[in-house]
Tab-separated table of C-alpha atoms in Angstrom:
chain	number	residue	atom	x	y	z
Y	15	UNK	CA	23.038	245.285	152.559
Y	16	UNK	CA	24.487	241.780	153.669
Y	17	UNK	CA	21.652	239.657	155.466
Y	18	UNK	CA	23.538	240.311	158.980
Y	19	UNK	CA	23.086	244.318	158.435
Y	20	UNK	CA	19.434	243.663	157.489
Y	21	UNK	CA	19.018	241.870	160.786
Y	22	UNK	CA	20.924	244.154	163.140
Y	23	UNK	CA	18.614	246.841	161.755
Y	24	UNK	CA	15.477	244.936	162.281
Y	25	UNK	CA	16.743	244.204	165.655
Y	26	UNK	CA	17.479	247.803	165.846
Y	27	UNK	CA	13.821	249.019	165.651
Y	28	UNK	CA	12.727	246.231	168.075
Y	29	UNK	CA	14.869	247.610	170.452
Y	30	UNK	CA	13.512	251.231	170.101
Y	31	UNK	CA	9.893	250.369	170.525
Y	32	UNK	CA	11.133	248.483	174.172
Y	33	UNK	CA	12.782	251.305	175.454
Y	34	UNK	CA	10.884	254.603	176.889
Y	35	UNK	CA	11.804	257.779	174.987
Y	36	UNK	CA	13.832	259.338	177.166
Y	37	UNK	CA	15.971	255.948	177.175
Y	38	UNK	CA	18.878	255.809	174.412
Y	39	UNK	CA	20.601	253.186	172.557
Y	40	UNK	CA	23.365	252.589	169.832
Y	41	UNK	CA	25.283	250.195	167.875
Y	42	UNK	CA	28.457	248.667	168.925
Y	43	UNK	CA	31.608	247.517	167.080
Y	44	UNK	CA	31.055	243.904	168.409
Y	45	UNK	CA	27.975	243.728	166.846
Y	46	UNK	CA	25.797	244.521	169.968
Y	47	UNK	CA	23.977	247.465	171.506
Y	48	UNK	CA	24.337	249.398	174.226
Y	49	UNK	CA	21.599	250.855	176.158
Y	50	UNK	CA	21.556	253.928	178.674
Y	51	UNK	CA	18.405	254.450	180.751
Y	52	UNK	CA	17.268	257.478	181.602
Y	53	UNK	CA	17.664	257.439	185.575
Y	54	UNK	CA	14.678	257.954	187.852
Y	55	UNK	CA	13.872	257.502	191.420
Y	56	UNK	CA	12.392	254.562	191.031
Y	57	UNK	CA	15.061	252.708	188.236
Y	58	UNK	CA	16.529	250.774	190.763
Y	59	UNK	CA	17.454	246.377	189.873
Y	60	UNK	CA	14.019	245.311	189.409
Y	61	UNK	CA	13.062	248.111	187.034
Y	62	UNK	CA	16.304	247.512	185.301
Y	63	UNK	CA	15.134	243.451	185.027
Y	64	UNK	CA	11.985	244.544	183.864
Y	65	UNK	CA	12.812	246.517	181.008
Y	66	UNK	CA	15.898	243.339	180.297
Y	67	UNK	CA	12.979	241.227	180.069
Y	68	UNK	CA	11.357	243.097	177.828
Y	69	UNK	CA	14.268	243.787	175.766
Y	70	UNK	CA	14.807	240.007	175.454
Y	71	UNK	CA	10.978	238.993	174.615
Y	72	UNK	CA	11.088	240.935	172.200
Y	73	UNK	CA	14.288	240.801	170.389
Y	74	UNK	CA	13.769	237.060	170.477
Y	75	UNK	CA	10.588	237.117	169.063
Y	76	UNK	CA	10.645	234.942	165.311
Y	77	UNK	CA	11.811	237.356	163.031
Y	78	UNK	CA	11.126	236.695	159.121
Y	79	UNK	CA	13.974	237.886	156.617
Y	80	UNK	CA	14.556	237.105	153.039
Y	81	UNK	CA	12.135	234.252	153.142
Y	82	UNK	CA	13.310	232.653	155.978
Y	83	UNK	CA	12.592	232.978	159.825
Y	84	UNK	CA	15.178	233.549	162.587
Y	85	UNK	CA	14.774	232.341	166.149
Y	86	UNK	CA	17.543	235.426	167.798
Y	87	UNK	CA	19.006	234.415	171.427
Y	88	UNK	CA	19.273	238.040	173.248
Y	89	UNK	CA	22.266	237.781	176.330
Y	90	UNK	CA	22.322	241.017	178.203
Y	91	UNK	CA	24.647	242.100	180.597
Y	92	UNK	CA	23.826	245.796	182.594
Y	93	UNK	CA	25.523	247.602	185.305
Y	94	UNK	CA	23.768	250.466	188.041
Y	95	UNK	CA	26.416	250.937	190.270
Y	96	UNK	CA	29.198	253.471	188.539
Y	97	UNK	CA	30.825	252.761	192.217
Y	98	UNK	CA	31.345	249.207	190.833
Y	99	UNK	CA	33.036	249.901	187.547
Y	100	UNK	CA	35.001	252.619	189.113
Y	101	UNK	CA	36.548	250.469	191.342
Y	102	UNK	CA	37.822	248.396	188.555
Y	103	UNK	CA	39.042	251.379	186.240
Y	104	UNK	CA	35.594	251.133	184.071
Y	105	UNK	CA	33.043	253.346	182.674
Y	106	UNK	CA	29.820	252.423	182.952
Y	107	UNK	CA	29.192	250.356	179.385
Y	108	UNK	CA	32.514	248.791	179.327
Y	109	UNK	CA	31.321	247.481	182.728
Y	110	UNK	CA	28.041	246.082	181.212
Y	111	UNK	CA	29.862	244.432	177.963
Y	112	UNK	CA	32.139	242.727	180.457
Y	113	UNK	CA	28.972	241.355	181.958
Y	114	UNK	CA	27.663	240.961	178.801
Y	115	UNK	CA	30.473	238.791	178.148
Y	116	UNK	CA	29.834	236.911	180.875
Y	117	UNK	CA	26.287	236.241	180.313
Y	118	UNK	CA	27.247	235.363	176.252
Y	119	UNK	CA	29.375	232.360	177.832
Y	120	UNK	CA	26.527	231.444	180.609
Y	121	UNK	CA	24.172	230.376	177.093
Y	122	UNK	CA	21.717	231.743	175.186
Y	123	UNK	CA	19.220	234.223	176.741
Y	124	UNK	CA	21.505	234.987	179.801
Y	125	UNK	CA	21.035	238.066	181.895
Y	126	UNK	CA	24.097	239.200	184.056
Y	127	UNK	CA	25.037	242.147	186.336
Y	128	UNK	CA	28.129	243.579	186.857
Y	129	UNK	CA	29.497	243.482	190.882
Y	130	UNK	CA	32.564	243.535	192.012
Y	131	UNK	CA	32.204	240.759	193.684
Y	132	UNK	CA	32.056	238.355	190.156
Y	133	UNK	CA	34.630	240.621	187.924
Y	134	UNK	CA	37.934	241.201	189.482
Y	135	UNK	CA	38.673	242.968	192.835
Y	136	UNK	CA	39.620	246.702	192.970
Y	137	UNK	CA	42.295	247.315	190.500
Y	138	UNK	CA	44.976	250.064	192.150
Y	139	UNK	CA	48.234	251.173	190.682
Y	140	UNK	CA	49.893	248.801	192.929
Y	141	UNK	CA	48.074	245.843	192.038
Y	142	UNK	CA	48.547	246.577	188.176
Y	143	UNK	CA	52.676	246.919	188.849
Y	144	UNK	CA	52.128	243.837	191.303
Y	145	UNK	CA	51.066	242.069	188.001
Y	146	UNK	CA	53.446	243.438	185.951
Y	147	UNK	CA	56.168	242.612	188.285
Y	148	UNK	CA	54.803	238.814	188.656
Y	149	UNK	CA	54.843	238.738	184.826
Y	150	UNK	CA	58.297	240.109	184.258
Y	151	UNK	CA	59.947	238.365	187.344
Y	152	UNK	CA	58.752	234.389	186.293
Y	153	UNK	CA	56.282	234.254	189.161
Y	154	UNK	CA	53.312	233.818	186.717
Y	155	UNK	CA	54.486	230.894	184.160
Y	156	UNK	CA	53.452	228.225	182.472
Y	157	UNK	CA	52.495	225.130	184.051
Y	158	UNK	CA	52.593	221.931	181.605
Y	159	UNK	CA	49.098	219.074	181.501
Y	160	UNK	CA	49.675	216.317	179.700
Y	161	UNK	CA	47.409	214.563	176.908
Y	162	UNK	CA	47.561	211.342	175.816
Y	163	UNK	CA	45.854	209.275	173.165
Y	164	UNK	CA	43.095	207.254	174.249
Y	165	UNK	CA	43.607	204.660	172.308
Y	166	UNK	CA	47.309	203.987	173.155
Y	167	UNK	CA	47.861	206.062	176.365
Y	168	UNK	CA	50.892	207.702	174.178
Y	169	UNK	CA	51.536	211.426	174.951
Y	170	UNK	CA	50.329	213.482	172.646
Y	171	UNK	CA	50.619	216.914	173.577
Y	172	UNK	CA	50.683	218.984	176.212
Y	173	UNK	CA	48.670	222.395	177.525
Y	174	UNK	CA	50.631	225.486	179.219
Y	175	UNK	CA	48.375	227.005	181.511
Y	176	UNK	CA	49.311	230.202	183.593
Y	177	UNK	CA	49.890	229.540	187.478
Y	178	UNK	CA	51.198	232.519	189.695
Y	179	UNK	CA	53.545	230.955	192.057
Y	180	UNK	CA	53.261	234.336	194.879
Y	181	UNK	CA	56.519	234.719	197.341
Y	182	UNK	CA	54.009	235.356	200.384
Y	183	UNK	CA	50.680	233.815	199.047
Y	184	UNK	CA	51.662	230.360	197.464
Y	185	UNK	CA	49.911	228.883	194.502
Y	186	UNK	CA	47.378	232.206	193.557
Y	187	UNK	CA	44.506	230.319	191.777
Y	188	UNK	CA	43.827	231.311	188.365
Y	189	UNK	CA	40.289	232.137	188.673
Y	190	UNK	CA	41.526	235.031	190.645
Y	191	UNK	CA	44.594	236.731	188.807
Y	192	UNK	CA	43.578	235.951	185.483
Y	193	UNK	CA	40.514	238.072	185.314
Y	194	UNK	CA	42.825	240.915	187.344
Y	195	UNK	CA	45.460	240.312	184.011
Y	196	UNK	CA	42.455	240.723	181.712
Y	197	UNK	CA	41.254	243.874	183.787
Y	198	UNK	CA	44.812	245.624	183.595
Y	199	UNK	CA	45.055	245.284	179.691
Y	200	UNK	CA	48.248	242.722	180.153
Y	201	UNK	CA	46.602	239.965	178.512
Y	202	UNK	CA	48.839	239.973	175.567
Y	203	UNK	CA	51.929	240.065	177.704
Y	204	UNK	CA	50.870	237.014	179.323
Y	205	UNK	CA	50.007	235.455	175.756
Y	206	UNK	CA	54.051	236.404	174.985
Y	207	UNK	CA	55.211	234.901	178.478
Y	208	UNK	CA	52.941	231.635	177.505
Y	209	UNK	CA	54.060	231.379	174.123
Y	210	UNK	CA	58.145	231.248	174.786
Y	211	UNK	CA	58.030	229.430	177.639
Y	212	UNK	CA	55.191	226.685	175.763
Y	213	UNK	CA	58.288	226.333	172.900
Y	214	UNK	CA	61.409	226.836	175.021
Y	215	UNK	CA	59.787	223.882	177.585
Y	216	UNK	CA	58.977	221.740	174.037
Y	217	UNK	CA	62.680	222.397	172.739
Y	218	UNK	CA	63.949	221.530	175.991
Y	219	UNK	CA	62.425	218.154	175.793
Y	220	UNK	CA	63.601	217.429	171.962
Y	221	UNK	CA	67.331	218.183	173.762
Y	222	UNK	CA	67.031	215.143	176.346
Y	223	UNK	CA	65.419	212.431	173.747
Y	224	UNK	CA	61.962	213.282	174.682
Y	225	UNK	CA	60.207	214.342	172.027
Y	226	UNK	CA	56.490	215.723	172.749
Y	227	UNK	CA	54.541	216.179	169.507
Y	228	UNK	CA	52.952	219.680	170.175
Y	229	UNK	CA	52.455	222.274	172.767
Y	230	UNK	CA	48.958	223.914	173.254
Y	231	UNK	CA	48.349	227.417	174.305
Y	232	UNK	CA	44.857	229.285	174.539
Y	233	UNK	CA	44.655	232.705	173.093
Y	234	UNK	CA	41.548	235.388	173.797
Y	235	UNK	CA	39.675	237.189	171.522
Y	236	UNK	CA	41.790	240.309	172.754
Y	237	UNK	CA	44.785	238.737	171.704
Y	238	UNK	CA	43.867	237.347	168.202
Y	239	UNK	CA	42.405	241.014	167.408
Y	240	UNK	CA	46.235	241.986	166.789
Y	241	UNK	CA	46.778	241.872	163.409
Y	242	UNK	CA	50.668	240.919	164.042
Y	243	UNK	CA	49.837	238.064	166.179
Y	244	UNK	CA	50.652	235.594	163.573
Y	245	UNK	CA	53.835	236.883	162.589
Y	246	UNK	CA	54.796	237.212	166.433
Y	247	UNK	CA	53.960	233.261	166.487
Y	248	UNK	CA	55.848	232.613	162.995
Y	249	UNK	CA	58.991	234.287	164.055
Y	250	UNK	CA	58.940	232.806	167.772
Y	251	UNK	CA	58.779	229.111	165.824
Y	252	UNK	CA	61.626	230.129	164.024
Y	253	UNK	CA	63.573	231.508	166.707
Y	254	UNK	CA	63.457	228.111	168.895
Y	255	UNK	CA	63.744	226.057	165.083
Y	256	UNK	CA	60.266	224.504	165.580
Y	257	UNK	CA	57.851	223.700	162.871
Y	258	UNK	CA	54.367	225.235	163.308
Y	259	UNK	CA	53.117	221.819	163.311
Y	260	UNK	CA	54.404	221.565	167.018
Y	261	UNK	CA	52.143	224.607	168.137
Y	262	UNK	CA	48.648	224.026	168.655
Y	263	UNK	CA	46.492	227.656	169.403
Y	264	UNK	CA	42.924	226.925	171.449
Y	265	UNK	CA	40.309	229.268	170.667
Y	266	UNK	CA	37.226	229.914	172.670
Y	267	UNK	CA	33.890	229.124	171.119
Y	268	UNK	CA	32.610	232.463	172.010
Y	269	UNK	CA	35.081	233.426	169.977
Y	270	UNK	CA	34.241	231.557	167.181
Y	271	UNK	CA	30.556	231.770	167.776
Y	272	UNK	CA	31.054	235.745	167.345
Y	273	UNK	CA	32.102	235.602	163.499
Y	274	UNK	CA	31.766	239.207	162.972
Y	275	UNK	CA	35.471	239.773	163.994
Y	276	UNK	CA	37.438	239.764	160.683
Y	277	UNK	CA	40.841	240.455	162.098
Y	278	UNK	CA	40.661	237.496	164.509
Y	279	UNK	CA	39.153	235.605	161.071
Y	280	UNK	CA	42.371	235.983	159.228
Y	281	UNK	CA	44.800	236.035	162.091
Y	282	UNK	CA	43.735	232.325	162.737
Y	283	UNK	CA	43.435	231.355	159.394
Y	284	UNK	CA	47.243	232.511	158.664
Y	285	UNK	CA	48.269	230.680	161.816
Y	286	UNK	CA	46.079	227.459	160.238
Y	287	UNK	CA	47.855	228.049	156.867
Y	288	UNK	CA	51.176	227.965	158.474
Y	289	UNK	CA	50.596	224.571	159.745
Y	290	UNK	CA	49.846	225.608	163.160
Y	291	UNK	CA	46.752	223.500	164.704
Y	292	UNK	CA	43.613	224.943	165.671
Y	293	UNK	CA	41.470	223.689	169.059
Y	294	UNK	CA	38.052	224.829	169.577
Y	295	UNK	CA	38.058	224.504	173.547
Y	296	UNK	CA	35.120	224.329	175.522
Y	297	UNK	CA	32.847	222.470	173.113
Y	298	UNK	CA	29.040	222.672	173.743
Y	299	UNK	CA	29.405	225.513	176.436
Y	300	UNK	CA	28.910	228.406	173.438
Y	301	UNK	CA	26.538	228.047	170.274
Y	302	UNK	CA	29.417	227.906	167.739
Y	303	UNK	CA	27.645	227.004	164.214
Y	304	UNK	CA	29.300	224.621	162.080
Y	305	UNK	CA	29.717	227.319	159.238
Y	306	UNK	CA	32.003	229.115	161.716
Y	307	UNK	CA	33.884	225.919	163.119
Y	308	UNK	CA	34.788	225.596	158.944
Y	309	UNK	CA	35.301	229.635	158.758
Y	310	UNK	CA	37.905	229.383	161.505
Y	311	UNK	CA	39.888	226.239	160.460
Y	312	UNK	CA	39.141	224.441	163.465
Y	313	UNK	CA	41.163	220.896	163.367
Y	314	UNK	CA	40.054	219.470	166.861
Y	315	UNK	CA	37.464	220.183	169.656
Y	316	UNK	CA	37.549	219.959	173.435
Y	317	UNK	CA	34.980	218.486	174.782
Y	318	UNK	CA	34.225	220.364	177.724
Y	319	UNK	CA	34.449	218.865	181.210
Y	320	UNK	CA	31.185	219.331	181.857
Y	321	UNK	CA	30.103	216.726	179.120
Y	322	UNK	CA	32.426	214.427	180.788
Y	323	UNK	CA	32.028	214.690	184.774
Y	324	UNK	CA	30.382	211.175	185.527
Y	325	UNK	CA	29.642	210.427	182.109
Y	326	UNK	CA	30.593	206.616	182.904
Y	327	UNK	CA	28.033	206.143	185.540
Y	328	UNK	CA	25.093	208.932	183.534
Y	329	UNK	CA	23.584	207.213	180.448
Y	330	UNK	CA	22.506	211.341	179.769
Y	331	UNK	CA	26.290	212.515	179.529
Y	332	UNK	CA	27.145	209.331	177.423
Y	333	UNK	CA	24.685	210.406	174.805
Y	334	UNK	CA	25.866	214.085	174.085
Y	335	UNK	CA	29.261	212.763	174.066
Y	336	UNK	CA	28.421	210.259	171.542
Y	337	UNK	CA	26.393	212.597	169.564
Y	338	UNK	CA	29.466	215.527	170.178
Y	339	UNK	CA	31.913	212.620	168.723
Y	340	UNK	CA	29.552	211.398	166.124
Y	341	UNK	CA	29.347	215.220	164.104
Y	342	UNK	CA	32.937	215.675	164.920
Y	343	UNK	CA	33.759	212.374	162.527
Y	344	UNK	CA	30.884	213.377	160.110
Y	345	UNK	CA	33.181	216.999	159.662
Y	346	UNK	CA	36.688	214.811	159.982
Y	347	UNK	CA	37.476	216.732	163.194
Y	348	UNK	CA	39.698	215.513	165.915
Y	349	UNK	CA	38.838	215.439	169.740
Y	350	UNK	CA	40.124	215.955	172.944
Y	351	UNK	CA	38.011	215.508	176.114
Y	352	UNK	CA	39.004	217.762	179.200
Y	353	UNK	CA	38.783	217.156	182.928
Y	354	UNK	CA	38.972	213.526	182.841
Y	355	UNK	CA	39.587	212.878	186.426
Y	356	UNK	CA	38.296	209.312	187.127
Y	357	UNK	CA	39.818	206.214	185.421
Y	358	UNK	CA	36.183	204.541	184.390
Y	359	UNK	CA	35.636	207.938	182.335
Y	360	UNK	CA	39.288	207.453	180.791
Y	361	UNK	CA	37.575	203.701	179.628
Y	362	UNK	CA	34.681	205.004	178.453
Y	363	UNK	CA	35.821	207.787	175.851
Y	364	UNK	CA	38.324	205.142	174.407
Y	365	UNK	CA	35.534	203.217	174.126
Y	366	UNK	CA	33.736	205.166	172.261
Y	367	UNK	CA	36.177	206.430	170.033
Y	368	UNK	CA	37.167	209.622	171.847
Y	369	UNK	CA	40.737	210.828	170.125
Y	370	UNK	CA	42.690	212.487	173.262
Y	371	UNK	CA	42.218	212.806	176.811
Y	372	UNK	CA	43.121	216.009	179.541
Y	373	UNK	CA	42.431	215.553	182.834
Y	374	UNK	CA	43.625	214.714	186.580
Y	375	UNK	CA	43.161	210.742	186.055
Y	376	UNK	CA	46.367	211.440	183.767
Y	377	UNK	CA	48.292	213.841	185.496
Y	378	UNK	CA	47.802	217.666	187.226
Y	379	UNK	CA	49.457	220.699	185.550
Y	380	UNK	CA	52.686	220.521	186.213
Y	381	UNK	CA	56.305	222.707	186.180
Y	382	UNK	CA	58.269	222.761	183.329
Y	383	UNK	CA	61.084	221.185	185.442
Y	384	UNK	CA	58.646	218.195	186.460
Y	385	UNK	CA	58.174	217.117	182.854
Y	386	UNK	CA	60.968	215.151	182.546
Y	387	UNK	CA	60.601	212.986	185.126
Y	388	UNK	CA	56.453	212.203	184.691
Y	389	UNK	CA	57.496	211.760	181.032
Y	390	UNK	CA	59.616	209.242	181.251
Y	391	UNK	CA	57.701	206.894	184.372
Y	392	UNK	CA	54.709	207.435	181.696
Y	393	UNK	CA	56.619	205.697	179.275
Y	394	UNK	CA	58.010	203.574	181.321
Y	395	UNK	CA	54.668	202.596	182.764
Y	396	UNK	CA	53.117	201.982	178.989
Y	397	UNK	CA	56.636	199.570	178.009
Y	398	UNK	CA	55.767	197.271	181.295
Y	399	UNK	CA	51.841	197.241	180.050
Y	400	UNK	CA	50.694	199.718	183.482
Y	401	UNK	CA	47.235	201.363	183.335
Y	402	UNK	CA	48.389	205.033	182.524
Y	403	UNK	CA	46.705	206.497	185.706
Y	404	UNK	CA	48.043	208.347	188.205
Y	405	UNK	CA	46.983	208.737	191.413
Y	406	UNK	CA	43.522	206.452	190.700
Y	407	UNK	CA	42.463	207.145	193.987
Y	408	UNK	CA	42.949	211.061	194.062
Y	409	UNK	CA	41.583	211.200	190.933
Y	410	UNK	CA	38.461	209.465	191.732
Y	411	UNK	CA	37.834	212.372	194.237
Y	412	UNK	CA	38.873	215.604	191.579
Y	413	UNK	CA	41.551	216.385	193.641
Y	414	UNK	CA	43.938	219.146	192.415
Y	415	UNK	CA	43.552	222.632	190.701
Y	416	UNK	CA	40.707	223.074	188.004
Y	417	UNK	CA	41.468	224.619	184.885
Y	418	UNK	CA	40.257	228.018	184.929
């Protein structure tokens, strides 16, 4: 047995003696359990708490193994309305991983509950072919951010994020059709949509003298589980005449935190090995061991915007940036900080030795069509010696679209 099957089946028998004996449980391919409870009369969201609690004191108790003790972190997600999942074309446990999901990325020892008000609204026919349509049709695409060096102000990349421009609704924020994509099962066709439009916009740019080093795009777990993902990539690359170097794949660090998966494993580590760059976004929301930032060829982390919001007026932020960029240049990782929105922040991570910068203080996601023109007022700005701000005053107030 490998030490992880040793502890899943200790775990195992800690979660048979919380459960009552008419209760059930069993393994599941991501590595977790899933529980059923017996329904009773009286079972209703306290008595499901209670027995989470339990489930969580428990399985998080110090557990000694091979002459060493583990400290486990239980997250639990549940559902008790089969109403709720329904509406969203779910069974009852794939409703409580997806709020298991959601508690995994809240932090260690999260409980959540599925409702249909926090997971995506009722999913009909016609809203599935409404996304399909949007997907096929160009009004979902790729909207370009810029990052620069912090050092320089140079442009260094850019991210494609997804934006749904509707023909009755406007801008759709992403926070609400993205889960919906996720929910219909047409995450990878967004992926595809993302990735030729990320390389057509970047070979559009080589074609008018303004060459951007690399284009970033953000892949889920869902997507990386397909074992022809990386030749789907490689023969894209080749199609537009890029190198891989150009394309830059950002990986959650629940995804990396959850090392169990083998085929996302090797899919990134062939994309790595092609010369493709590896982000680990969202740095320091997830518990992402170091082992498993080496495991998964990570080349640069994100810091996440919540490390940064007001981190040049909060002594507290400064310090887990500085100790985020001090084990980042201990492992010779590169860094990006996200959501940069107010020029004294900008300052501050150049200061203190911060790589790249994302944010609104540089510029808002933008059309593919709009790229030309901020690109070349950004250089023109850094020739005549201009701060490399935009909009100082907008930015000082967050103004624009968050990144879901």
């Amino acid at each position: 047995n490998t030490p992880f099957a040793e502890l899943h089946a200790l775990l195992a028998e800690r979660l048979a003696q919380s459960l009552r004996d008419q209760d059930l449980f069993c393994a599941l391919e991501t590595g977790g359990f899933g529980v059923a409870l017996q329904a009773q009369r009286g079972l209703d969201l306290g008595g499901v708490l209670a027995v989470a609690q339990r489930i969580q004191s428990r399985l998080s108790a110090p557990l000694p193994l091979n002459g060493m003790t583990f400290w486990p972190s239980v997250s639990i997600g549940f559902c008790i309305s089969p109403r709720a999942a329904m509406l969203n074309g779910l069974d009852m446990l794939q409703a409580a991983e997806a709020a298991a999901e959601r508690a995994l990325r809240s932090g260690p020892g999260a409980l959540n509950s599925y409702s249909v008000v926090d997971f995506p609204s009722t999913m009909t026919g016609d809203r599935v072919a409404s996304l399909r349509r949007a997907l096929e049709n160009g009004e979902i695409r790729a909207y370009f951010q810029p990052q620069i060096e912090a050092r320089t102000g140079a442009v260094s990349g850019l991210e494609a994020l997804a934006r749904w421009q509707h023909p009755q609704n406007g801008l759709v924020s992403p926070g609400e059709f993205l889960p919906q994509i996720e929910a219909a099962g047409l995450s990878p066709r967004l992926a595809d949509r993302m990735l030729r439009e990320a390389l057509t916009t970047l070979k559009q740019l080589d074609a008018q003298g303004l060459r951007v080093p690399k284009v970033s795009i953000n892949l889920s777990a869902e997507e990386l589980r397909n074992p022809r993902l990386a030749d789907e990539i490689g023969w894209e690359l080749d199609r537009h005449d890029l190198a891989p170097e150009r394309l830059t794949v950002e990986i959650l660090e629940t995804v990396v935190a959850r090392s169990d998966d083998d085929i996302a494993v090797r899919t990134i580590a062939r994309l790595s090995a092609m010369g493709c760059g590896i982000d680990l976004d969202d740095f320091g929301t997830g518990h992402a061991s170091i082992a498993n930032i080496r495991r998964f060829a990570v080349g640069r982390i994100k810091i996440d915007r919540s490390f940064v919001t007001n981190m040049h007026v909060d002594p507290d932020q400064q310090r887990m940036v500085a100790a985020i960029l001090s084990m980042a240049a201990q492992l010779d990782l590169g860094t990006l900080a996200e959501g940069v929105e107010h020029p004294e922040e900008q300052v501050k991570l150049a200061q203190m030795g911060c790589g790249h910068l994302q944010g609104f203080a540089i510029a808002r996601p933008m059309p593919a069509g709009d790229l030309p023109g901020w690109l070349r007022a950004h250089a023109a700005a850094l020739e005549e010696g201009e701060p490399w701000v935009e909009n100082a005053d907008d930015a000082r107030q967050g103004a624009g679209p968050h990144k879901p």
